mmCIF file of C-alpha atoms in Angstrom:
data_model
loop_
_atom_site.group_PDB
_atom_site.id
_atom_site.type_symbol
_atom_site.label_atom_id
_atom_site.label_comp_id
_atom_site.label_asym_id
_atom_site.label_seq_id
_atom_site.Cartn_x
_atom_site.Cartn_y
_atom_site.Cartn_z
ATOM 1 C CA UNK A 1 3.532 -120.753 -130.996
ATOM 2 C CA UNK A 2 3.953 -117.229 -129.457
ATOM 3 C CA UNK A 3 1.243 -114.417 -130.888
ATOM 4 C CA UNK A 4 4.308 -112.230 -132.286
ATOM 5 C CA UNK A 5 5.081 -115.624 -134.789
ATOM 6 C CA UNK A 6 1.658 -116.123 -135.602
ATOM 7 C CA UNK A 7 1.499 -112.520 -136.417
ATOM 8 C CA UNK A 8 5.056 -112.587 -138.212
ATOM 9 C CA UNK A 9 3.602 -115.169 -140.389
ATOM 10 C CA UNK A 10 -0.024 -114.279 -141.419
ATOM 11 C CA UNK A 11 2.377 -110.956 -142.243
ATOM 12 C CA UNK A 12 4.477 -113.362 -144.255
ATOM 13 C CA UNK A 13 1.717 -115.218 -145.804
ATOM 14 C CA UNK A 14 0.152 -111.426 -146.797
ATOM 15 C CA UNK A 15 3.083 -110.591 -148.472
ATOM 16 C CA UNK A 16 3.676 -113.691 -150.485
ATOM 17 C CA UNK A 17 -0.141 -113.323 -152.035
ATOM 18 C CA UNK A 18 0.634 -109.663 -152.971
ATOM 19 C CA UNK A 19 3.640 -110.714 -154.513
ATOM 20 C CA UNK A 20 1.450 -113.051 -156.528
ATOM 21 C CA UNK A 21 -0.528 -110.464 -157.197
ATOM 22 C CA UNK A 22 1.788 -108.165 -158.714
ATOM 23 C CA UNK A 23 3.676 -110.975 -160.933
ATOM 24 C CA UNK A 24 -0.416 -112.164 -161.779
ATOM 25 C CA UNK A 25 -0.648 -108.079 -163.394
ATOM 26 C CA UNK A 26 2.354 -107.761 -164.643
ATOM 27 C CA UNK A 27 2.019 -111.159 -166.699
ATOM 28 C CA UNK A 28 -1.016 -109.557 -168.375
ATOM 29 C CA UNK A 29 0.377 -106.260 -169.397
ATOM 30 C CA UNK A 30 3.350 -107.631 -170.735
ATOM 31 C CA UNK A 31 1.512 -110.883 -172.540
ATOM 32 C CA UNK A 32 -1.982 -110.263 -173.045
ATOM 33 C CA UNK A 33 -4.117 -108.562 -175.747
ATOM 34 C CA UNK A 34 -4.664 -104.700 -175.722
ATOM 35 C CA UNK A 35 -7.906 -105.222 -173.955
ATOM 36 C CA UNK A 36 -5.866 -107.334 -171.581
ATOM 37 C CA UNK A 37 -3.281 -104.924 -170.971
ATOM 38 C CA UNK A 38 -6.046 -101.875 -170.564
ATOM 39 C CA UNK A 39 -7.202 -104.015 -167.566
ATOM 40 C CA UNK A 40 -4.046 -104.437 -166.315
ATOM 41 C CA UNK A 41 -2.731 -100.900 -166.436
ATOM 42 C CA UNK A 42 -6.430 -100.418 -164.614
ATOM 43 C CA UNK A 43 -5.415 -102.858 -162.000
ATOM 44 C CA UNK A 44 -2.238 -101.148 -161.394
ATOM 45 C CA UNK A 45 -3.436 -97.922 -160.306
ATOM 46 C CA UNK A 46 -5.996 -99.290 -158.038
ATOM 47 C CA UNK A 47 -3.435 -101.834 -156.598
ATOM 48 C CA UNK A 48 -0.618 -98.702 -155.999
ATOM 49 C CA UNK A 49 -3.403 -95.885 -155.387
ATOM 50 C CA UNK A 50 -3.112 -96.197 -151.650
ATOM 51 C CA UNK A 51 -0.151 -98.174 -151.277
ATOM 52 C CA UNK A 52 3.099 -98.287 -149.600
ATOM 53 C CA UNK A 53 6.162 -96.761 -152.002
ATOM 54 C CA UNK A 54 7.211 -100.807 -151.377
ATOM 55 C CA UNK A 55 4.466 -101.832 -153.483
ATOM 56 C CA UNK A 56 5.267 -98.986 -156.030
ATOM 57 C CA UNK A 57 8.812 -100.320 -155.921
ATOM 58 C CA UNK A 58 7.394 -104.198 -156.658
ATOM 59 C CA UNK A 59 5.679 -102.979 -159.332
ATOM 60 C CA UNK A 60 8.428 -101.989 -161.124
ATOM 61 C CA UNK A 61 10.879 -104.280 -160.507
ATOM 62 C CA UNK A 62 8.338 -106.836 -162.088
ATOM 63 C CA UNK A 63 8.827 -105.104 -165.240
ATOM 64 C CA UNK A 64 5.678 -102.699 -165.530
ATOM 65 C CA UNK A 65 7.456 -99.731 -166.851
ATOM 66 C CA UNK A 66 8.485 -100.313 -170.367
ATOM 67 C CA UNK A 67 4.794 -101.515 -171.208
ATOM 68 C CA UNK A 68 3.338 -98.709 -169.815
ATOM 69 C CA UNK A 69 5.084 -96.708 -171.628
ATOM 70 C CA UNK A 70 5.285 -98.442 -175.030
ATOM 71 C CA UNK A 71 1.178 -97.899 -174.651
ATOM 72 C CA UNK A 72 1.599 -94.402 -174.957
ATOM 73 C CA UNK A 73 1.622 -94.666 -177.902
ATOM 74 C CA UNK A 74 -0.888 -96.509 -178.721
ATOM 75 C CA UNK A 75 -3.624 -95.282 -181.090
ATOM 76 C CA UNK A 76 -6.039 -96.673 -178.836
ATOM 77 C CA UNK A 77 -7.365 -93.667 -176.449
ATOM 78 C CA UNK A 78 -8.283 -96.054 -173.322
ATOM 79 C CA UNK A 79 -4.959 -97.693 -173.945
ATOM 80 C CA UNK A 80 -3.277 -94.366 -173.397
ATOM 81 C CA UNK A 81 -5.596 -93.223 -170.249
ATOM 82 C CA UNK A 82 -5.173 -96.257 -168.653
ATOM 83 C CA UNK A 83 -1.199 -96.522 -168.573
ATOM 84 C CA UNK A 84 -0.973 -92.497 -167.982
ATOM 85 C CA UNK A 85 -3.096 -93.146 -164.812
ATOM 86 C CA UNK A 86 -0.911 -96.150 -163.836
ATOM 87 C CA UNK A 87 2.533 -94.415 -164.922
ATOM 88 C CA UNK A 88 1.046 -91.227 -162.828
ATOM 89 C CA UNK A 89 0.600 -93.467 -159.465
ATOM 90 C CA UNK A 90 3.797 -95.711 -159.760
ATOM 91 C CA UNK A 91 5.585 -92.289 -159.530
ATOM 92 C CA UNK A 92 3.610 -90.789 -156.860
ATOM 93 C CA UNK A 93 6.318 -90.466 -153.855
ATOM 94 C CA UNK A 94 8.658 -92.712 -155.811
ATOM 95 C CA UNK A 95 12.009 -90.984 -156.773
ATOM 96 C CA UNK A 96 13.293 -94.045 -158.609
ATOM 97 C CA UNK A 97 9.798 -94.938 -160.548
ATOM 98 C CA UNK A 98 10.067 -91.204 -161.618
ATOM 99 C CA UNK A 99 13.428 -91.323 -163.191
ATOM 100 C CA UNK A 100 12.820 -95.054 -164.679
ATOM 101 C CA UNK A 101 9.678 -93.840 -166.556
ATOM 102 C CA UNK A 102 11.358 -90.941 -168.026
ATOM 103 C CA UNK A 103 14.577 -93.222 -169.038
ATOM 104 C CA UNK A 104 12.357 -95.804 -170.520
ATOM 105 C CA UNK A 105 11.340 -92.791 -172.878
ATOM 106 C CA UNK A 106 7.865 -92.208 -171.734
ATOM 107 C CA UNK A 107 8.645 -87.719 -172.152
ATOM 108 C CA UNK A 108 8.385 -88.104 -176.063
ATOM 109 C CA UNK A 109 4.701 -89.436 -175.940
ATOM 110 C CA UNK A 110 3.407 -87.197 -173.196
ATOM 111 C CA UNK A 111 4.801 -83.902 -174.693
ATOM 112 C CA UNK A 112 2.969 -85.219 -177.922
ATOM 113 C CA UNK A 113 -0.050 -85.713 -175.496
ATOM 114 C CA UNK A 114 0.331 -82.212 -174.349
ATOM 115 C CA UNK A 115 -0.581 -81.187 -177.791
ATOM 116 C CA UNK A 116 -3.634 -82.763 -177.868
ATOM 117 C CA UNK A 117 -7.062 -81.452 -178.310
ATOM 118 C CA UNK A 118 -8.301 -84.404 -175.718
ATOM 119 C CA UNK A 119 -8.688 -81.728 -172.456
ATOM 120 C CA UNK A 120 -8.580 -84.856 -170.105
ATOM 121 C CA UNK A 121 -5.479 -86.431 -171.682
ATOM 122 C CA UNK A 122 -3.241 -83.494 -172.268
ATOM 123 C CA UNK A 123 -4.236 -82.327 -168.686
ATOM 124 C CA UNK A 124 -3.062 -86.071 -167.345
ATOM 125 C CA UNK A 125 0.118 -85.383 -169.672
ATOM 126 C CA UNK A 126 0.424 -82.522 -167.687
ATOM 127 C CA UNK A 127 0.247 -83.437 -164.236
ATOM 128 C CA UNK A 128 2.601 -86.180 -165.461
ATOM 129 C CA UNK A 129 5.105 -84.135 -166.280
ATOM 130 C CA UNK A 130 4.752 -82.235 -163.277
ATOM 131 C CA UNK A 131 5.236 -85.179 -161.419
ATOM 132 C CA UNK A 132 8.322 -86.564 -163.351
ATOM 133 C CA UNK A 133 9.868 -82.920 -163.255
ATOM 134 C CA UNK A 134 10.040 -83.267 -159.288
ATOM 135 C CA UNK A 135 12.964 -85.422 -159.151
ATOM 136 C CA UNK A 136 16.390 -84.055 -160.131
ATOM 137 C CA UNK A 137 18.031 -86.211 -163.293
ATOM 138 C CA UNK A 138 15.025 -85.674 -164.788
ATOM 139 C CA UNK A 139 14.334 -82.163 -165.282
ATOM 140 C CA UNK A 140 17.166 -81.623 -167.952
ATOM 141 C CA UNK A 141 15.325 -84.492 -170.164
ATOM 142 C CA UNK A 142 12.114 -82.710 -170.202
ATOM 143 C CA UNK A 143 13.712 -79.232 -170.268
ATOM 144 C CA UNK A 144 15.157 -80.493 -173.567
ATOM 145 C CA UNK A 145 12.023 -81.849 -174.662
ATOM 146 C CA UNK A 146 9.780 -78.720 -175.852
ATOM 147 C CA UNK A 147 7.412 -79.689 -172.884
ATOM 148 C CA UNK A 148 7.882 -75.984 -171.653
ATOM 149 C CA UNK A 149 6.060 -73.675 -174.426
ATOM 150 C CA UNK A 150 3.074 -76.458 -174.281
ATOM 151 C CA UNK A 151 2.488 -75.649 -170.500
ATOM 152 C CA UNK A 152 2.989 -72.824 -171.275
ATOM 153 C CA UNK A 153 -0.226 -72.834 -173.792
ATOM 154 C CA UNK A 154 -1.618 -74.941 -170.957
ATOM 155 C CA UNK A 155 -1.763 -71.559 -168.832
ATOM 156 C CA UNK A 156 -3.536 -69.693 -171.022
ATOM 157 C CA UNK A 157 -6.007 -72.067 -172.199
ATOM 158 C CA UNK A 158 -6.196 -75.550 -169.493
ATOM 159 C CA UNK A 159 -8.695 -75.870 -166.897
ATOM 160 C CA UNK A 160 -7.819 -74.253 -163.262
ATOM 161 C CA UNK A 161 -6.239 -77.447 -162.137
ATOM 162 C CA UNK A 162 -4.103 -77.909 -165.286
ATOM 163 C CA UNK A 163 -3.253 -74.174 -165.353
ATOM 164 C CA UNK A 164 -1.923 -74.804 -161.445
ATOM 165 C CA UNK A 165 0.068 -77.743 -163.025
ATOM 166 C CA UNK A 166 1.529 -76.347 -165.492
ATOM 167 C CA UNK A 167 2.354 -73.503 -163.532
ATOM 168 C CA UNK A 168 3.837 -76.135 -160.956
ATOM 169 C CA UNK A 169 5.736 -78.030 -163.967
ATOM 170 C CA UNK A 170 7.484 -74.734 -164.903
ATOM 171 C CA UNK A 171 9.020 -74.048 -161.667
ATOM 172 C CA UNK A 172 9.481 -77.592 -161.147
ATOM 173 C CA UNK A 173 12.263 -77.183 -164.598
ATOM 174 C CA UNK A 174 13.213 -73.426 -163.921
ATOM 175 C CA UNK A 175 14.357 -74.630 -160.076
ATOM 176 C CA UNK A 176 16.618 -77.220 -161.881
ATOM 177 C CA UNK A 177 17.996 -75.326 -164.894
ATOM 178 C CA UNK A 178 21.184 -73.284 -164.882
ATOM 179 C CA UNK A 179 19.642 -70.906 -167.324
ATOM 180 C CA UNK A 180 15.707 -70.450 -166.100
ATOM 181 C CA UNK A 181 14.934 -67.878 -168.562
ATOM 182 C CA UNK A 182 15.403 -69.957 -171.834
ATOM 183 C CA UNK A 183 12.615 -72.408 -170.160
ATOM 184 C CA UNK A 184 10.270 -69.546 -169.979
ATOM 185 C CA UNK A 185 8.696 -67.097 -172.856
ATOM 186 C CA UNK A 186 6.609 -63.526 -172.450
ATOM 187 C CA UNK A 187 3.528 -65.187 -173.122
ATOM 188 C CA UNK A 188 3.575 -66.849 -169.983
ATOM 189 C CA UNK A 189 2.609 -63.419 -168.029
ATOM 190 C CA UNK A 190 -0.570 -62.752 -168.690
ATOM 191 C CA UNK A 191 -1.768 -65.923 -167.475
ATOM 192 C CA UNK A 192 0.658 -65.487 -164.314
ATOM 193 C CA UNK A 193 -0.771 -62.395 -163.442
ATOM 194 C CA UNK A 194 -4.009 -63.501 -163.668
ATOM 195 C CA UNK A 195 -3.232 -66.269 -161.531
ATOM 196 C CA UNK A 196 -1.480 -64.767 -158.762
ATOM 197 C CA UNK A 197 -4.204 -62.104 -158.654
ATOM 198 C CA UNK A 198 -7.032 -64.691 -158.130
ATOM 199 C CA UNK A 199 -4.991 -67.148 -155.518
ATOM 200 C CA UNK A 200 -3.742 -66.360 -151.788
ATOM 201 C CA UNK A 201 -0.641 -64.560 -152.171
ATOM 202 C CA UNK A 202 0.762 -66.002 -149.155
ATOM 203 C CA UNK A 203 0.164 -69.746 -150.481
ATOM 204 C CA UNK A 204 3.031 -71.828 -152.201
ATOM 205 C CA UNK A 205 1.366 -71.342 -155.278
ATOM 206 C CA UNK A 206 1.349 -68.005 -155.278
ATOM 207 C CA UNK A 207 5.289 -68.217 -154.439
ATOM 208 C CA UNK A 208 5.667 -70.850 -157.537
ATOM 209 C CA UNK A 209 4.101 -67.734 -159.832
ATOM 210 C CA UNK A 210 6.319 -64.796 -158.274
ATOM 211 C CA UNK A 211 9.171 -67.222 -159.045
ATOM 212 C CA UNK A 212 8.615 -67.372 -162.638
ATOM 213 C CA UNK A 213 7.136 -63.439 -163.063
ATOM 214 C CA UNK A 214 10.471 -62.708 -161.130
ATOM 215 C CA UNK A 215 12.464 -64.544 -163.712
ATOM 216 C CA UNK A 216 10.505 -63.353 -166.668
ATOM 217 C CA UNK A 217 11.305 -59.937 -165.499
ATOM 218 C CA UNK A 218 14.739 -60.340 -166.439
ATOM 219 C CA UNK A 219 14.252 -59.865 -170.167
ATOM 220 C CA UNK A 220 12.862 -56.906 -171.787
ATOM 221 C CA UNK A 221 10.007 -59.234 -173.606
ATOM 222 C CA UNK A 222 8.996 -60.494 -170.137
ATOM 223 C CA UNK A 223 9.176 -56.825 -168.886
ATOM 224 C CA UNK A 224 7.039 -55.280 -171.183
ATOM 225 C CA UNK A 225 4.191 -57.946 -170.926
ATOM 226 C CA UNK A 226 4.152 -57.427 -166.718
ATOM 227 C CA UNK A 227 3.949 -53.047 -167.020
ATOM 228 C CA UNK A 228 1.360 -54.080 -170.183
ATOM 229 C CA UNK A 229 -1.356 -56.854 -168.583
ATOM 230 C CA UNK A 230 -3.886 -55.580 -166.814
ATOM 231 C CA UNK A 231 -3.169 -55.163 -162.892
ATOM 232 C CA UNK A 232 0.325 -56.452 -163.407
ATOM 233 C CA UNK A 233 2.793 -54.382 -161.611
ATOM 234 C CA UNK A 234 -0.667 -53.626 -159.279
ATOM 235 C CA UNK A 235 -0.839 -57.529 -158.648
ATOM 236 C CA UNK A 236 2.929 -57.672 -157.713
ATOM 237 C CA UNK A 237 2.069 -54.858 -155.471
ATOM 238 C CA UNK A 238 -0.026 -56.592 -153.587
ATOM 239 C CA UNK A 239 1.742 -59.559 -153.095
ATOM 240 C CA UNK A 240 4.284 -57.690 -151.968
ATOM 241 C CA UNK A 241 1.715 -56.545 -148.650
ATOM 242 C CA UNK A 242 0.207 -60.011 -148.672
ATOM 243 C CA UNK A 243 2.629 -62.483 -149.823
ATOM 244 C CA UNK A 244 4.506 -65.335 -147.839
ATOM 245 C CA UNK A 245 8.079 -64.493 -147.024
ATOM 246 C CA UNK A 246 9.191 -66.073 -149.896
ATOM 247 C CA UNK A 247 6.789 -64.627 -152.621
ATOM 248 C CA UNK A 248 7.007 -61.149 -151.677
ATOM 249 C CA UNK A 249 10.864 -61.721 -151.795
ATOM 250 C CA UNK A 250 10.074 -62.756 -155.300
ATOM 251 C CA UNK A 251 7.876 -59.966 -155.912
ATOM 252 C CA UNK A 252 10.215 -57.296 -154.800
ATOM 253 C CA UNK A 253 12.567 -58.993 -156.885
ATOM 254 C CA UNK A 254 10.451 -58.492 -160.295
ATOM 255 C CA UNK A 255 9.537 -54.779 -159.234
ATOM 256 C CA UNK A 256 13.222 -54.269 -158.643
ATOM 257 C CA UNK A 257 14.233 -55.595 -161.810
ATOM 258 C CA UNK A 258 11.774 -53.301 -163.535
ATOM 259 C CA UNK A 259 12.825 -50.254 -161.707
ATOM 260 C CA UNK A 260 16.601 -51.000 -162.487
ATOM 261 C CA UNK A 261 15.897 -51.739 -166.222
ATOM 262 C CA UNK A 262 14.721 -48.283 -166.390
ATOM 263 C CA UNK A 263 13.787 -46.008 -164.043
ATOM 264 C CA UNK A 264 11.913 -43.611 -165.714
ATOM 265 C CA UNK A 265 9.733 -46.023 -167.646
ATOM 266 C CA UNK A 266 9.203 -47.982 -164.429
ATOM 267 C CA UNK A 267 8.757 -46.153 -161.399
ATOM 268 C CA UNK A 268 5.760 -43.888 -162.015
ATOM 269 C CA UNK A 269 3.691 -47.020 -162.410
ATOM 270 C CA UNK A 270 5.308 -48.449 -159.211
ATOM 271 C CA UNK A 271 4.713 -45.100 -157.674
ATOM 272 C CA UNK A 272 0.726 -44.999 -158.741
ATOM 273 C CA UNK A 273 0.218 -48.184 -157.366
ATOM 274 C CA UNK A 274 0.521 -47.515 -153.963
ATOM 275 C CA UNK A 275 3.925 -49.461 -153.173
ATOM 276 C CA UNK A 276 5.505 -47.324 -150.815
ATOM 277 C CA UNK A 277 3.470 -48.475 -147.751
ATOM 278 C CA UNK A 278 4.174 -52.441 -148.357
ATOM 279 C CA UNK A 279 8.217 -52.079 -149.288
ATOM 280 C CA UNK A 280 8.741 -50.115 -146.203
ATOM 281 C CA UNK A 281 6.988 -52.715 -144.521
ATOM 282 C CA UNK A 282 9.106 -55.370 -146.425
ATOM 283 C CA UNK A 283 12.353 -53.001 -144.775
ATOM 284 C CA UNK A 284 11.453 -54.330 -141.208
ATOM 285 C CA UNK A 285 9.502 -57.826 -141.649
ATOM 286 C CA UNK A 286 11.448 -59.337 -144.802
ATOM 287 C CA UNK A 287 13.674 -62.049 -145.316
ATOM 288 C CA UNK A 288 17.185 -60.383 -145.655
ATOM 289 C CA UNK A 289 16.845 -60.352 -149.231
ATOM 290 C CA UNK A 290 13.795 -58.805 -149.114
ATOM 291 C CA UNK A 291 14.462 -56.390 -146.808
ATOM 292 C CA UNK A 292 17.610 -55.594 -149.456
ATOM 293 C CA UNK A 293 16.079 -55.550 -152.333
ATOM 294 C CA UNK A 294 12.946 -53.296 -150.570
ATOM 295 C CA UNK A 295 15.670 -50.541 -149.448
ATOM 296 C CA UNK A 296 17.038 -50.710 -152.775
ATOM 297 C CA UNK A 297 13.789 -50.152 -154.431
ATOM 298 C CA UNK A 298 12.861 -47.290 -152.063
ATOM 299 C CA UNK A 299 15.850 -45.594 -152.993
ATOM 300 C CA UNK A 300 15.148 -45.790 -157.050
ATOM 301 C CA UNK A 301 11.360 -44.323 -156.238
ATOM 302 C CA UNK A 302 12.604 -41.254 -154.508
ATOM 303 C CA UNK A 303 12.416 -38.107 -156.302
ATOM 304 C CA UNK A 304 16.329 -37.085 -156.178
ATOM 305 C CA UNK A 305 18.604 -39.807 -158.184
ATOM 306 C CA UNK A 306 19.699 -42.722 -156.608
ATOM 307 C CA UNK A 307 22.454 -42.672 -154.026
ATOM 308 C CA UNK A 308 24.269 -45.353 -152.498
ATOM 309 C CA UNK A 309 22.027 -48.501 -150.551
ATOM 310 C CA UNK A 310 19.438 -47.154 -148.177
ATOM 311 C CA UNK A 311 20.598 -48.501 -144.325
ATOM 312 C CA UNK A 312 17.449 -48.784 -141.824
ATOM 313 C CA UNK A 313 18.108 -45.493 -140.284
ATOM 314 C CA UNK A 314 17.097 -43.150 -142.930
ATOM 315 C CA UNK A 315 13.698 -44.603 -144.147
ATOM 316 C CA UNK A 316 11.978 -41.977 -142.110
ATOM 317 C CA UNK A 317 13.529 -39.680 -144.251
ATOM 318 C CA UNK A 318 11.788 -40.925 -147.575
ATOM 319 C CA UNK A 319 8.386 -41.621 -146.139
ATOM 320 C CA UNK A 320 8.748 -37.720 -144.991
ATOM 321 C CA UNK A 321 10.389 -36.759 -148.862
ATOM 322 C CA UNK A 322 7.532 -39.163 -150.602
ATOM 323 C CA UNK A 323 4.651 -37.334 -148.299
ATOM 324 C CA UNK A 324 6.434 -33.931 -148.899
ATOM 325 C CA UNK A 325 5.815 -35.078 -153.056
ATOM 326 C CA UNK A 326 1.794 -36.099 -152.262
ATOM 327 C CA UNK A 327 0.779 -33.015 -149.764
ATOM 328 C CA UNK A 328 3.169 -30.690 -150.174
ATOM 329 C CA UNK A 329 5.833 -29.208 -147.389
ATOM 330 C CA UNK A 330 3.547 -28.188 -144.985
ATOM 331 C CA UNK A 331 1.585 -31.365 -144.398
ATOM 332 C CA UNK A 332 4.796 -33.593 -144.752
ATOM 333 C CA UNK A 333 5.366 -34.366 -141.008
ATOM 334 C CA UNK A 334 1.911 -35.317 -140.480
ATOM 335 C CA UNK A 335 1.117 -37.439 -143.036
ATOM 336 C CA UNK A 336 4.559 -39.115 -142.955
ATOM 337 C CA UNK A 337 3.956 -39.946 -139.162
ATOM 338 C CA UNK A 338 0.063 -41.537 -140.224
ATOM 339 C CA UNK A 339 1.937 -43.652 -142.450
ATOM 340 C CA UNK A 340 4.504 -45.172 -140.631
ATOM 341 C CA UNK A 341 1.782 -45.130 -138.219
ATOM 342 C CA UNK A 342 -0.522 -47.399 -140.129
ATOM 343 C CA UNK A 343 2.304 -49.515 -141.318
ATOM 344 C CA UNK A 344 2.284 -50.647 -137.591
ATOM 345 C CA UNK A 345 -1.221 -51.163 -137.007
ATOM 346 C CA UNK A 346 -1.258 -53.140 -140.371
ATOM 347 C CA UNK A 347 1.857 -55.130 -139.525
ATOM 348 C CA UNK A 348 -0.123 -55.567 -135.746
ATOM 349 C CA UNK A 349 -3.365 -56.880 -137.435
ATOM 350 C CA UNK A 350 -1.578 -59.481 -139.387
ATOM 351 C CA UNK A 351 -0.234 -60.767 -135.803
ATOM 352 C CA UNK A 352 3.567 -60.064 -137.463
ATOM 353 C CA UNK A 353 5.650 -60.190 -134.689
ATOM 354 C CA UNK A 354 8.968 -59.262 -135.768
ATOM 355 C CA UNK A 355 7.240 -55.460 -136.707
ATOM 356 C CA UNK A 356 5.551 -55.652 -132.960
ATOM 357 C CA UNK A 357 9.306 -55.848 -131.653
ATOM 358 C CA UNK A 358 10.836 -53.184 -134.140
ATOM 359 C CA UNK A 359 8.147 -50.555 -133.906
ATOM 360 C CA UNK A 360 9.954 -48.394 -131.628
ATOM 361 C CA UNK A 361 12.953 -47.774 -134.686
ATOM 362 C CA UNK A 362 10.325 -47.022 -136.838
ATOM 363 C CA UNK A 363 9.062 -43.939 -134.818
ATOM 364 C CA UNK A 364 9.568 -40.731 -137.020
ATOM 365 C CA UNK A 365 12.282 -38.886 -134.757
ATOM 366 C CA UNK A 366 13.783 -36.778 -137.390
ATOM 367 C CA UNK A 367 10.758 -35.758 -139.285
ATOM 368 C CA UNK A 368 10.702 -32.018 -139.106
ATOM 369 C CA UNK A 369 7.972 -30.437 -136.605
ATOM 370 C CA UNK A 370 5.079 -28.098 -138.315
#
């Protein structure tokens, strides 16, 4: 017998006692006594903790599901760790164990988990939900649910790692909604702020919470509670010199949407916070909705009223007007030409190459001369 048969059928044999296995669990979970099915639902997440998505998939085609989720509900607390944990690693890189748990009606019982005073099961509730919410047909179901104001409770009161769930969860249902804003209320801000102030602002967390600031921004409610927490439109700021490509997008976005709502109320406190250096920075090294959105905001901060969309070639023109506004006429030129200036060097020590090869257009060459 050649080695590749021997090895085809020791793979065989393998196989056939897993599949044992798996019918031997299932049995007990679907038969047994509660204690039974506690070790079961146990056995399940160690069995599928490192396995393939095959396994996963074996799992659930011997009928796993429904029993996991019927224990829920059970008023036993073990009972409901036990098939959370297995429910939570049958879905793990699994897009049809997502969508069978949350058609075999397992949402109900962990949005009434989310409610509980139990930190370590509402906090598995959440990062079950944040798992489920990752596959497409699912997100309407849990939109509908009332999941959403719970995580959003979550943010202001979970543990770091279920505050970055639930912030996860959220985006995870506003990506997939056609209305984002009705997922979302203003009480979510504070706790967004806080969090994008604390995290890296170029990390895909912090481009999750610019997301969901940016889309809170569009209502007056979700206006008023970014100008009002502390740091808020300073935290935007920031992310705005710090941010990934796609979170200072999104943070452009939310200072733009501010600025338009009202520009009188708005761009003082843009102004005091130091933006001007970052969004002209955002004009060069942006993705092209950035680098929109950055000219557009430029052009609401300057002094005169707003004219039509800034083009590339006059931003020299507002860094001189905006230095003219700090220092006064006759130091204009030269502190105008120390900020594009350090705009460079900045853009140079953050090894941003796409400023390196558009320095030469941001040269002041119509600047007046003192």
């Amino acid at each position: 017998m050649g080695e590749e048969s021997v090895m085809g059928k020791d793979e065989e044999t393998w196989n056939q006692k897993k599949q044992t296995l798996i019918d031997e669990v299932a049995e007990r979970l679907i038969n047994g006594d509660l204690d039974v099915k506690i070790q079961a639902a146990r056995d399940i997440r160690k069995l599928v903790r490192k396995s393939s998505v095959k396994t996963r998939s074996k799992f659930a085609a011997a009928g796993v599901i429904q029993p996991l989720v019927s224990m829920l509900l059970s008023p036993n607390l073990d009972a409901r760790e036990a098939s959370l944990l297995a429910l939570l690693n049958l879905a793990v890189r699994n897009e049809r164990n997502k969508v069978m748990i949350v058609t075999s009606g397992a949402i109900t019982p962990l949005v009434e988990l989310l409610k509980f005073q139990n930190s370590s099961l509402r906090e598995l509730a959440t990062a079950a939900i944040l798992t489920l919410s990752a596959a497409a047909p699912n997100k309407p179901t849990i939109a509908a649910s009332g999941a959403a104001p719970l995580l959003v409770h979550i943010l202001n009161s979970g543990t770091v790692q279920g505050r970055v769930d639930a912030v996860t969860a959220l985006h995870n249902l506003c990506t997939g909604s056609e209305d984002p804003i009705l997922i979302l209320n203003a009480r979510a801000v504070p706790p967004l702020i806080n969090l994008l102030r604390e995290c890296k602002k170029y990390s895909k967390f912090a481009e999750k919470t610019t997301a969901l600031l940016e889309i809170l921004s569009k209502t007056e409610d979700g206006r008023l509670a970014i100008s009002n927490s502390e740091g808020g439109i300073l935290t935007l700021v920031e992310t705005v010199e710090d941010g990934s490509l796609v979170s200072t997008e999104h943070a452009v976005g939310a200072l733009l949407t501010l600025c338009q709502s009202c520009r009188n109320k708005y761009r003082e406190l843009i102004l005091q916070e130091g933006a001007i250096p970052g969004l002209l920075r955002l004009t060069a090294e942006g993705t092209t909705e950035a680098q929109e959105r950055a000219r557009t905001l430029l052009d609401l901060l300057r002094d005169s009223p707003p004219e039509k969309p800034l083009a590339s070639s006059v931003l020299e023109r507002i860094v001189y007007d905006f230095a003219k506004r700090v220092d006064g006429a006759d130091k204009a030129a030269e502190t105008a030409k120390r900020l594009l200036q350090d705009m460079v060097h900045r853009s140079m020590e953050l090894g941003l190459s796409r400023i390196q090869l558009s320095a030469g257009s941001c040269t002041p060459s119509d600047i007046p001369s003192t």
